[in-house]
Amino acid sequence: MSNQYHVHCDCQAVTVTVQGPPRVHAYCHCEDCRELLQVPYHSVLAWEAAQLTISQGADQVVSFQHLHKRMQRIFCKHCGEVLYNTNAMGWKLISQHLFKKCHHDNLPDGFEANAHFFYDRRVIDIADTLPKR
């Protein structure tokens, strides 16, 4: 099994490649992710910055730098698909939804969410058996 994975935007103008397993595979409920991405929680696959590259269409991406936080949202300038975002630790986060969409609606073994982070800050309750930290 290869340890290299690819995701792409809806129009396929941009492809992102990641090396190795994600550092984190969980649901994030922090205010920062919710504000940056305009979602109630973020289903994340997080890699160290050096593990993620834009392998096709680097000139087709737009980067939005949050006005007050050390976070960015990277998206395709044609279709608007968010390819990944960054967090304050410099990690690059791809949504599990995008990853599944690009891999026949499946996540590789070991990529499934294994916890909820910042659950005490949630805006929506999640009824599952995962640890809620």
CSV table of C-alpha atoms in Angstrom, one decimal:
chain,number,residue,atom,x,y,z
A,1,MET,CA,0.0,0.0,0.0
A,2,SER,CA,1.3,3.4,-1.0
A,3,ASN,CA,1.8,6.0,1.7
A,4,GLN,CA,1.1,8.8,-0.8
A,5,TYR,CA,-2.5,10.2,-1.2
A,6,HIS,CA,-4.0,12.7,-3.6
A,7,VAL,CA,-7.1,15.0,-3.4
A,8,HIS,CA,-8.4,17.4,-5.9
A,9,CYS,CA,-10.9,20.2,-6.2
A,10,ASP,CA,-14.3,19.7,-8.0
A,11,CYS,CA,-13.0,21.0,-11.3
A,12,GLN,CA,-9.7,19.1,-11.0
A,13,ALA,CA,-7.6,22.1,-11.7
A,14,VAL,CA,-5.7,21.6,-8.4
A,15,THR,CA,-4.3,18.4,-6.9
A,16,VAL,CA,-2.8,18.1,-3.4
A,17,THR,CA,-0.5,15.3,-2.4
A,18,VAL,CA,0.1,14.1,1.1
A,19,GLN,CA,2.9,11.7,2.3
A,20,GLY,CA,2.3,9.2,5.1
A,21,PRO,CA,-0.5,8.9,7.6
A,22,PRO,CA,-2.1,12.0,9.1
A,23,ARG,CA,-0.9,13.2,12.5
A,24,VAL,CA,-4.5,13.7,13.6
A,25,HIS,CA,-7.7,12.2,12.3
A,26,ALA,CA,-10.6,13.6,14.4
A,27,TYR,CA,-13.4,16.1,14.7
A,28,CYS,CA,-12.5,19.6,15.8
A,29,HIS,CA,-15.0,21.8,17.6
A,30,CYS,CA,-12.8,24.8,18.2
A,31,GLU,CA,-14.0,28.3,17.5
A,32,ASP,CA,-11.1,28.9,15.2
A,33,CYS,CA,-12.0,26.1,12.8
A,34,ARG,CA,-15.7,27.0,12.9
A,35,GLU,CA,-14.9,30.6,12.1
A,36,LEU,CA,-12.4,30.0,9.4
A,37,LEU,CA,-14.5,27.4,7.6
A,38,GLN,CA,-18.0,28.5,8.5
A,39,VAL,CA,-18.9,25.0,9.8
A,40,PRO,CA,-20.3,23.7,13.1
A,41,TYR,CA,-17.3,21.3,13.4
A,42,HIS,CA,-14.4,20.2,11.2
A,43,SER,CA,-13.7,16.6,10.3
A,44,VAL,CA,-9.9,16.8,10.0
A,45,LEU,CA,-7.0,14.9,8.7
A,46,ALA,CA,-4.0,16.8,9.7
A,47,TRP,CA,-0.4,16.6,8.4
A,48,GLU,CA,2.8,18.4,9.2
A,49,ALA,CA,3.4,21.2,6.7
A,50,ALA,CA,6.2,19.3,4.9
A,51,GLN,CA,4.0,16.3,4.2
A,52,LEU,CA,1.6,18.2,2.0
A,53,THR,CA,2.3,19.7,-1.4
A,54,ILE,CA,0.3,21.2,-4.2
A,55,SER,CA,1.3,18.7,-7.0
A,56,GLN,CA,-0.8,20.3,-9.8
A,57,GLY,CA,-2.2,23.7,-10.3
A,58,ALA,CA,-0.3,25.7,-7.7
A,59,ASP,CA,-1.0,28.8,-9.8
A,60,GLN,CA,-4.7,28.1,-9.6
A,61,VAL,CA,-5.1,28.4,-5.8
A,62,VAL,CA,-6.1,31.3,-3.7
A,63,SER,CA,-5.0,31.7,-0.1
A,64,PHE,CA,-7.2,33.5,2.5
A,65,GLN,CA,-5.3,34.6,5.5
A,66,HIS,CA,-7.5,35.0,8.5
A,67,LEU,CA,-7.5,38.6,9.7
A,68,HIS,CA,-6.7,37.9,13.4
A,69,LYS,CA,-5.6,34.2,13.6
A,70,ARG,CA,-2.6,32.4,12.3
A,71,MET,CA,-4.7,30.3,10.0
A,72,GLN,CA,-5.3,30.1,6.2
A,73,ARG,CA,-7.9,28.6,3.9
A,74,ILE,CA,-6.5,27.4,0.6
A,75,PHE,CA,-9.0,26.9,-2.2
A,76,CYS,CA,-9.3,26.6,-6.0
A,77,LYS,CA,-9.9,30.0,-7.7
A,78,HIS,CA,-12.1,28.3,-10.3
A,79,CYS,CA,-14.6,26.1,-8.4
A,80,GLY,CA,-14.0,27.5,-4.9
A,81,GLU,CA,-13.4,24.0,-3.3
A,82,VAL,CA,-11.4,24.4,-0.1
A,83,LEU,CA,-8.4,22.0,-0.6
A,84,TYR,CA,-7.0,22.4,2.9
A,85,ASN,CA,-6.6,24.9,5.7
A,86,THR,CA,-3.8,25.6,8.1
A,87,ASN,CA,-3.9,25.9,11.9
A,88,ALA,CA,-1.9,27.9,14.4
A,89,MET,CA,0.6,25.0,14.8
A,90,GLY,CA,1.4,25.1,11.0
A,91,TRP,CA,-0.3,21.8,10.3
A,92,LYS,CA,-2.2,21.4,7.0
A,93,LEU,CA,-5.7,20.0,7.4
A,94,ILE,CA,-7.8,18.3,4.7
A,95,SER,CA,-11.5,17.7,5.5
A,96,GLN,CA,-12.4,14.0,5.7
A,97,HIS,CA,-15.3,14.8,3.4
A,98,LEU,CA,-13.0,16.0,0.6
A,99,PHE,CA,-10.7,13.0,1.2
A,100,LYS,CA,-13.6,10.6,0.9
A,101,LYS,CA,-15.0,12.3,-2.1
A,102,CYS,CA,-11.6,11.8,-3.9
A,103,HIS,CA,-11.3,8.1,-2.8
A,104,HIS,CA,-14.5,6.5,-3.8
A,105,ASP,CA,-16.3,7.6,-0.6
A,106,ASN,CA,-13.8,5.7,1.6
A,107,LEU,CA,-11.1,6.6,4.0
A,108,PRO,CA,-7.9,4.5,4.2
A,109,ASP,CA,-7.6,2.3,7.3
A,110,GLY,CA,-6.5,4.3,10.3
A,111,PHE,CA,-7.8,7.6,8.8
A,112,GLU,CA,-11.2,7.4,10.5
A,113,ALA,CA,-11.9,10.0,13.2
A,114,ASN,CA,-10.9,8.6,16.6
A,115,ALA,CA,-11.9,11.5,18.9
A,116,HIS,CA,-13.6,14.9,19.3
A,117,PHE,CA,-11.3,17.8,20.2
A,118,PHE,CA,-12.5,20.9,22.0
A,119,TYR,CA,-15.8,19.2,22.5
A,120,ASP,CA,-16.6,21.4,25.5
A,121,ARG,CA,-16.7,24.3,23.0
A,122,ARG,CA,-19.2,22.6,20.6
A,123,VAL,CA,-22.2,24.2,19.1
A,124,ILE,CA,-23.8,20.9,18.2
A,125,ASP,CA,-24.0,17.7,20.1
A,126,ILE,CA,-22.7,14.6,18.5
A,127,ALA,CA,-24.1,11.2,19.6
A,128,ASP,CA,-21.3,8.7,19.0
A,129,THR,CA,-18.9,6.6,21.1
A,130,LEU,CA,-15.7,8.5,20.3
A,131,PRO,CA,-13.8,10.1,23.2
A,132,LYS,CA,-14.8,13.7,23.6
A,133,ARG,CA,-11.8,15.8,24.9
